[in-house]
Amino acid sequence: MSDLPASIHIQPIGRVYSPYRQKFAIPRQPGLVSQVEGVIELLGEFANGDLVRDLEEFSHLWVIFLFHATAADGWTPLIRPPRLGGKIKKGVLATRSTHRPNPLGLSVVRLLRVEQQAGKVRLVIAGHDLLDGTPVVDIKPYLPYADAHADARGGFADDRPTTDIAIRFHPDAERELLRLAPRYPLLRALISDILSQDPRPAYKKSRPLPQRYGMALYDRNIRWLLDELGMEVTAVERLNEQLLQAAADD
Ligand code: SAH
């Protein structure tokens, strides 16, 4: 018999608004795609400016959140990390996988500003790896003296993942991005950054070329393909919200 409670009650204090509308193609860690802005909006009784008084003194935050989109899948003790090609297994607690005993995520994000308007409290953040709609359970300031360790060892993920895949944009996609630029000035850079991380899951990498993919960013569906020359963004079209919802409910 344990003297600990069998379960712990935690409630969301905020909700994430993010251009990442589906799990596919979200950067695998925060900071990898730094242009993208997101928002954490405080909820209910926590939508109170007192909770974030002087938070702007800090450049970075720790965000603790629920992996709500994968929580129902449960957890496994061994994980195949994508950066090891999906072949080698590591202990779940030795990875940053979403399939953990408690589906909690932890990300360092840049805090750009705190906005308070009409009873809303919004933290504008950048460089995050969070899905739109993510429930946030806690926020803490990042303390460089305590949290940054220049001598830390990164195990099997010691350095920043890199690829040398060439990325090009089809003229149709280029034209559409130009038309959307007033609304989404960073969308082209965001797409480039995401593709340069090669978001394909490990098990798809060995499939024959050309491979075709789509990813949801803001209210757009970005189509791209991989062929012998590299990646090409072929189309930027309006996102079908019903299809996205149906995929999420699957
Ligand atoms: N930095 C976090 C997340 C690492 S896993 C941590 O270390 O805990 C990164 C993956 O989490 C991303 O590729 C994205 O697909 C996934 N993710 C982000 N928000 C999520 C959510 N709300 N539910 C499920 N998965 C999510």
GROMACS .gro file of C-alpha atoms and ligand atoms in nm:
model
  276
    1MET     CA    1   0.000   0.000   0.000
    2SER     CA    2   0.129   0.340  -0.092
    3ASP     CA    3   0.083   0.646   0.124
    4LEU     CA    4   0.043   0.852  -0.194
    5PRO     CA    5  -0.290   0.945  -0.353
    6ALA     CA    6  -0.391   0.713  -0.639
    7SER     CA    7  -0.462   1.009  -0.861
    8ILE     CA    8  -0.409   1.381  -0.857
    9HIS     CA    9  -0.653   1.645  -0.972
   10ILE     CA   10  -0.509   1.904  -1.211
   11GLN     CA   11  -0.710   2.166  -1.399
   12PRO     CA   12  -0.616   2.359  -1.711
   13ILE     CA   13  -0.529   2.723  -1.645
   14GLY     CA   14  -0.494   2.821  -2.008
   15ARG     CA   15  -0.548   2.729  -2.370
   16VAL     CA   16  -0.297   2.748  -2.654
   17TYR     CA   17  -0.375   2.925  -2.982
   18SER     CA   18  -0.123   2.808  -3.240
   19PRO     CA   19  -0.083   2.785  -3.618
   20TYR     CA   20  -0.020   2.412  -3.573
   21ARG     CA   21  -0.363   2.261  -3.636
   22GLN     CA   22  -0.265   1.895  -3.640
   23LYS     CA   23   0.012   1.688  -3.484
   24PHE     CA   24   0.184   1.614  -3.814
   25ALA     CA   25   0.469   1.855  -3.891
   26ILE     CA   26   0.484   2.023  -3.552
   27PRO     CA   27   0.853   2.072  -3.466
   28ARG     CA   28   0.975   1.793  -3.238
   29GLN     CA   29   1.102   2.036  -2.976
   30PRO     CA   30   1.045   2.404  -2.900
   31GLY     CA   31   1.293   2.655  -3.040
   32LEU     CA   32   1.345   2.465  -3.367
   33VAL     CA   33   1.107   2.694  -3.554
   34SER     CA   34   1.144   3.031  -3.394
   35GLN     CA   35   0.937   3.261  -3.617
   36VAL     CA   36   0.604   3.126  -3.524
   37GLU     CA   37   0.393   3.315  -3.272
   38GLY     CA   38   0.133   3.158  -3.049
   39VAL     CA   39  -0.084   3.263  -2.758
   40ILE     CA   40  -0.161   3.115  -2.418
   41GLU     CA   41  -0.492   3.256  -2.301
   42LEU     CA   42  -0.568   3.217  -1.931
   43LEU     CA   43  -0.905   3.055  -1.853
   44GLY     CA   44  -1.189   3.129  -1.612
   45GLU     CA   45  -1.083   3.231  -1.263
   46PHE     CA   46  -0.718   3.236  -1.383
   47ALA     CA   47  -0.791   3.507  -1.641
   48ASN     CA   48  -0.669   3.759  -1.389
   49GLY     CA   49  -0.378   3.994  -1.455
   50ASP     CA   50  -0.248   3.940  -1.101
   51LEU     CA   51  -0.131   3.588  -1.192
   52VAL     CA   52   0.112   3.723  -1.450
   53ARG     CA   53   0.220   4.042  -1.277
   54ASP     CA   54   0.590   4.105  -1.363
   55LEU     CA   55   0.610   3.793  -1.580
   56GLU     CA   56   0.733   4.015  -1.866
   57GLU     CA   57   1.062   4.058  -1.677
   58PHE     CA   58   1.148   3.710  -1.808
   59SER     CA   59   1.239   3.635  -2.168
   60HIS     CA   60   1.148   3.265  -2.154
   61LEU     CA   61   0.888   3.047  -1.984
   62TRP     CA   62   0.844   2.682  -1.898
   63VAL     CA   63   0.504   2.568  -2.013
   64ILE     CA   64   0.361   2.248  -1.867
   65PHE     CA   65   0.074   2.116  -2.072
   66LEU     CA   66  -0.146   1.819  -2.142
   67PHE     CA   67  -0.077   1.611  -2.455
   68HIS     CA   68  -0.450   1.619  -2.509
   69ALA     CA   69  -0.442   1.486  -2.865
   70THR     CA   70  -0.260   1.166  -2.771
   71ALA     CA   71  -0.364   1.118  -2.407
   72ALA     CA   72  -0.631   0.860  -2.498
   73ASP     CA   73  -0.369   0.639  -2.668
   74GLY     CA   74  -0.215   0.556  -2.332
   75TRP     CA   75   0.154   0.495  -2.275
   76THR     CA   76   0.426   0.241  -2.341
   77PRO     CA   77   0.745   0.168  -2.144
   78LEU     CA   78   0.963   0.164  -2.459
   79ILE     CA   79   0.963   0.423  -2.737
   80ARG     CA   80   1.127   0.440  -3.080
   81PRO     CA   81   1.248   0.800  -3.107
   82PRO     CA   82   1.203   0.942  -3.460
   83ARG     CA   83   1.554   1.081  -3.471
   84LEU     CA   84   1.695   0.728  -3.435
   85GLY     CA   85   1.510   0.626  -3.750
   86GLY     CA   86   1.226   0.461  -3.561
   87LYS     CA   87   1.424   0.140  -3.515
   88ILE     CA   88   1.591   0.166  -3.175
   89LYS     CA   89   1.394   0.153  -2.852
   90LYS     CA   90   1.455   0.378  -2.551
   91GLY     CA   91   1.284   0.388  -2.214
   92VAL     CA   92   0.988   0.624  -2.229
   93LEU     CA   93   1.135   0.833  -1.947
   94ALA     CA   94   1.457   0.865  -2.149
   95THR     CA   95   1.258   1.029  -2.431
   96ARG     CA   96   1.035   1.332  -2.484
   97SER     CA   97   0.763   1.113  -2.636
   98THR     CA   98   0.399   1.205  -2.584
   99HIS     CA   99   0.312   0.846  -2.477
  100ARG     CA  100   0.410   0.882  -2.114
  101PRO     CA  101   0.249   0.745  -1.795
  102ASN     CA  102   0.108   1.092  -1.734
  103PRO     CA  103   0.054   1.273  -2.065
  104LEU     CA  104   0.226   1.597  -1.961
  105GLY     CA  105   0.448   1.800  -2.191
  106LEU     CA  106   0.714   2.052  -2.099
  107SER     CA  107   0.839   2.322  -2.335
  108VAL     CA  108   1.058   2.629  -2.303
  109VAL     CA  109   0.912   2.913  -2.507
  110ARG     CA  110   1.005   3.276  -2.562
  111LEU     CA  111   0.768   3.527  -2.403
  112LEU     CA  112   0.714   3.817  -2.643
  113ARG     CA  113   0.458   4.011  -2.438
  114VAL     CA  114   0.159   3.991  -2.207
  115GLU     CA  115  -0.163   4.142  -2.337
  116GLN     CA  116  -0.459   4.233  -2.116
  117GLN     CA  117  -0.776   4.347  -2.283
  118ALA     CA  118  -1.147   4.315  -2.225
  119GLY     CA  119  -1.103   4.075  -1.934
  120LYS     CA  120  -0.867   3.851  -2.134
  121VAL     CA  121  -0.511   3.771  -2.030
  122ARG     CA  122  -0.296   3.652  -2.320
  123LEU     CA  123   0.070   3.555  -2.320
  124VAL     CA  124   0.214   3.598  -2.669
  125ILE     CA  125   0.485   3.336  -2.716
  126ALA     CA  126   0.725   3.225  -2.990
  127GLY     CA  127   0.924   2.916  -3.080
  128HIS     CA  128   0.670   2.676  -2.935
  129ASP     CA  129   0.594   2.316  -3.037
  130LEU     CA  130   0.232   2.320  -2.918
  131LEU     CA  131  -0.079   2.207  -3.098
  132ASP     CA  132  -0.368   2.451  -3.129
  133GLY     CA  133  -0.611   2.387  -2.841
  134THR     CA  134  -0.348   2.245  -2.602
  135PRO     CA  135  -0.457   2.274  -2.236
  136VAL     CA  136  -0.188   2.446  -2.027
  137VAL     CA  137  -0.162   2.331  -1.667
  138ASP     CA  138   0.123   2.550  -1.544
  139ILE     CA  139   0.358   2.831  -1.644
  140LYS     CA  140   0.684   2.921  -1.471
  141PRO     CA  141   0.960   3.167  -1.550
  142TYR     CA  142   1.273   3.014  -1.701
  143LEU     CA  143   1.566   3.091  -1.471
  144PRO     CA  144   1.894   3.091  -1.666
  145TYR     CA  145   2.113   3.055  -1.357
  146ALA     CA  146   1.929   2.743  -1.247
  147ASP     CA  147   1.792   2.600  -1.572
  148ALA     CA  148   2.071   2.651  -1.831
  149HIS     CA  149   2.358   2.404  -1.802
  150ALA     CA  150   2.643   2.457  -2.048
  151ASP     CA  151   2.796   2.120  -1.950
  152ALA     CA  152   2.477   1.914  -1.992
  153ARG     CA  153   2.494   1.590  -2.194
  154GLY     CA  154   2.216   1.534  -2.449
  155GLY     CA  155   2.228   1.153  -2.474
  156PHE     CA  156   2.099   1.020  -2.806
  157ALA     CA  157   1.967   1.369  -2.889
  158ASP     CA  158   2.288   1.562  -2.821
  159ASP     CA  159   2.271   1.805  -3.111
  160ARG     CA  160   2.008   1.992  -3.301
  161PRO     CA  161   1.867   1.773  -3.579
  162THR     CA  162   1.970   1.888  -3.927
  163THR     CA  163   1.887   1.789  -4.282
  164ASP     CA  164   2.023   1.916  -4.611
  165ILE     CA  165   1.706   1.871  -4.812
  166ALA     CA  166   1.661   2.142  -5.077
  167ILE     CA  167   1.327   2.323  -5.047
  168ARG     CA  168   1.154   2.492  -5.338
  169PHE     CA  169   0.814   2.651  -5.396
  170HIS     CA  170   0.601   2.592  -5.705
  171PRO     CA  171   0.501   2.925  -5.870
  172ASP     CA  172   0.134   2.858  -5.780
  173ALA     CA  173   0.225   2.820  -5.413
  174GLU     CA  174   0.453   3.124  -5.431
  175ARG     CA  175   0.169   3.335  -5.575
  176GLU     CA  176  -0.075   3.221  -5.309
  177LEU     CA  177   0.174   3.294  -5.031
  178LEU     CA  178   0.225   3.642  -5.172
  179ARG     CA  179  -0.151   3.698  -5.176
  180LEU     CA  180  -0.174   3.578  -4.814
  181ALA     CA  181   0.130   3.777  -4.698
  182PRO     CA  182  -0.068   4.068  -4.548
  183ARG     CA  183  -0.246   3.818  -4.319
  184TYR     CA  184   0.033   3.562  -4.267
  185PRO     CA  185   0.363   3.742  -4.329
  186LEU     CA  186   0.566   3.459  -4.174
  187LEU     CA  187   0.390   3.167  -4.340
  188ARG     CA  188   0.652   3.114  -4.613
  189ALA     CA  189   0.937   3.120  -4.360
  190LEU     CA  190   0.739   2.891  -4.130
  191ILE     CA  191   0.685   2.636  -4.408
  192SER     CA  192   1.058   2.646  -4.498
  193ASP     CA  193   1.161   2.598  -4.139
  194ILE     CA  194   0.922   2.308  -4.083
  195LEU     CA  195   1.022   2.129  -4.402
  196SER     CA  196   1.392   2.174  -4.331
  197GLN     CA  197   1.333   1.961  -4.017
  198ASP     CA  198   1.196   1.681  -4.237
  199PRO     CA  199   0.868   1.626  -4.050
  200ARG     CA  200   0.804   1.284  -4.208
  201PRO     CA  201   0.753   1.002  -3.960
  202ALA     CA  202   1.041   0.752  -3.965
  203TYR     CA  203   0.829   0.469  -4.109
  204LYS     CA  204   0.740   0.673  -4.417
  205LYS     CA  205   1.098   0.763  -4.504
  206SER     CA  206   1.166   0.439  -4.690
  207ARG     CA  207   0.860   0.467  -4.917
  208PRO     CA  208   0.917   0.519  -5.293
  209LEU     CA  209   0.947   0.872  -5.433
  210PRO     CA  210   0.771   1.096  -5.504
  211GLN     CA  211   0.597   1.109  -5.167
  212ARG     CA  212   0.311   1.356  -5.117
  213TYR     CA  213   0.206   1.517  -4.791
  214GLY     CA  214  -0.026   1.783  -4.656
  215MET     CA  215   0.004   1.984  -4.337
  216ALA     CA  216  -0.240   2.219  -4.165
  217LEU     CA  217  -0.109   2.562  -4.068
  218TYR     CA  218  -0.346   2.839  -3.959
  219ASP     CA  219  -0.652   2.795  -4.183
  220ARG     CA  220  -0.449   2.665  -4.475
  221ASN     CA  221  -0.357   2.321  -4.604
  222ILE     CA  222  -0.001   2.315  -4.733
  223ARG     CA  223   0.068   2.046  -4.992
  224TRP     CA  224   0.423   1.938  -5.059
  225LEU     CA  225   0.609   1.653  -5.216
  226LEU     CA  226   0.945   1.493  -5.185
  227ASP     CA  227   1.123   1.383  -5.502
  228GLU     CA  228   1.484   1.325  -5.606
  229LEU     CA  229   1.548   1.702  -5.611
  230GLY     CA  230   1.422   1.767  -5.260
  231MET     CA  231   1.097   1.905  -5.124
  232GLU     CA  232   0.857   2.117  -5.325
  233VAL     CA  233   0.563   2.310  -5.183
  234THR     CA  234   0.303   2.250  -5.451
  235ALA     CA  235  -0.008   2.424  -5.318
  236VAL     CA  236  -0.136   2.646  -5.040
  237GLU     CA  237  -0.511   2.600  -5.013
  238ARG     CA  238  -0.793   2.669  -4.772
  239LEU     CA  239  -0.812   2.412  -4.494
  240ASN     CA  240  -1.118   2.191  -4.479
  241GLU     CA  241  -1.210   2.235  -4.111
  242GLN     CA  242  -1.458   1.944  -4.117
  243LEU     CA  243  -1.195   1.703  -4.246
  244LEU     CA  244  -0.946   1.826  -3.987
  245GLN     CA  245  -1.202   1.774  -3.710
  246ALA     CA  246  -1.291   1.427  -3.838
  247ALA     CA  247  -0.920   1.331  -3.846
  248ALA     CA  248  -0.875   1.459  -3.490
  249ASP     CA  249  -1.175   1.255  -3.368
  250ASP     CA  250  -1.046   0.934  -3.531
  251SAH     N1  251   0.855   1.988  -2.573
  251SAH     C1  252   0.756   1.892  -2.532
  251SAH     C2  253   0.695   1.814  -2.648
  251SAH     C3  254   0.788   1.718  -2.712
  251SAH     S1  255   0.708   1.603  -2.814
  251SAH     C4  256   0.816   1.795  -2.431
  251SAH     O1  257   0.935   1.767  -2.440
  251SAH     O2  258   0.744   1.751  -2.343
  251SAH     C5  259   0.678   1.708  -2.947
  251SAH     C6  260   0.553   1.667  -3.015
  251SAH     O3  261   0.444   1.692  -2.929
  251SAH     C7  262   0.526   1.750  -3.137
  251SAH     O4  263   0.584   1.692  -3.249
  251SAH     C8  264   0.373   1.753  -3.142
  251SAH     O5  265   0.327   1.672  -3.246
  251SAH     C9  266   0.331   1.697  -3.008
  251SAH     N2  267   0.229   1.780  -2.944
  251SAH    C10  268   0.228   1.913  -2.923
  251SAH     N3  269   0.116   1.950  -2.858
  251SAH    C11  270   0.044   1.836  -2.838
  251SAH    C12  271  -0.081   1.807  -2.776
  251SAH     N4  272  -0.154   1.902  -2.721
  251SAH     N5  273  -0.123   1.678  -2.775
  251SAH    C13  274  -0.050   1.579  -2.830
  251SAH     N6  275   0.069   1.600  -2.890
  251SAH    C14  276   0.116   1.727  -2.894
   0.00000   0.00000   0.00000
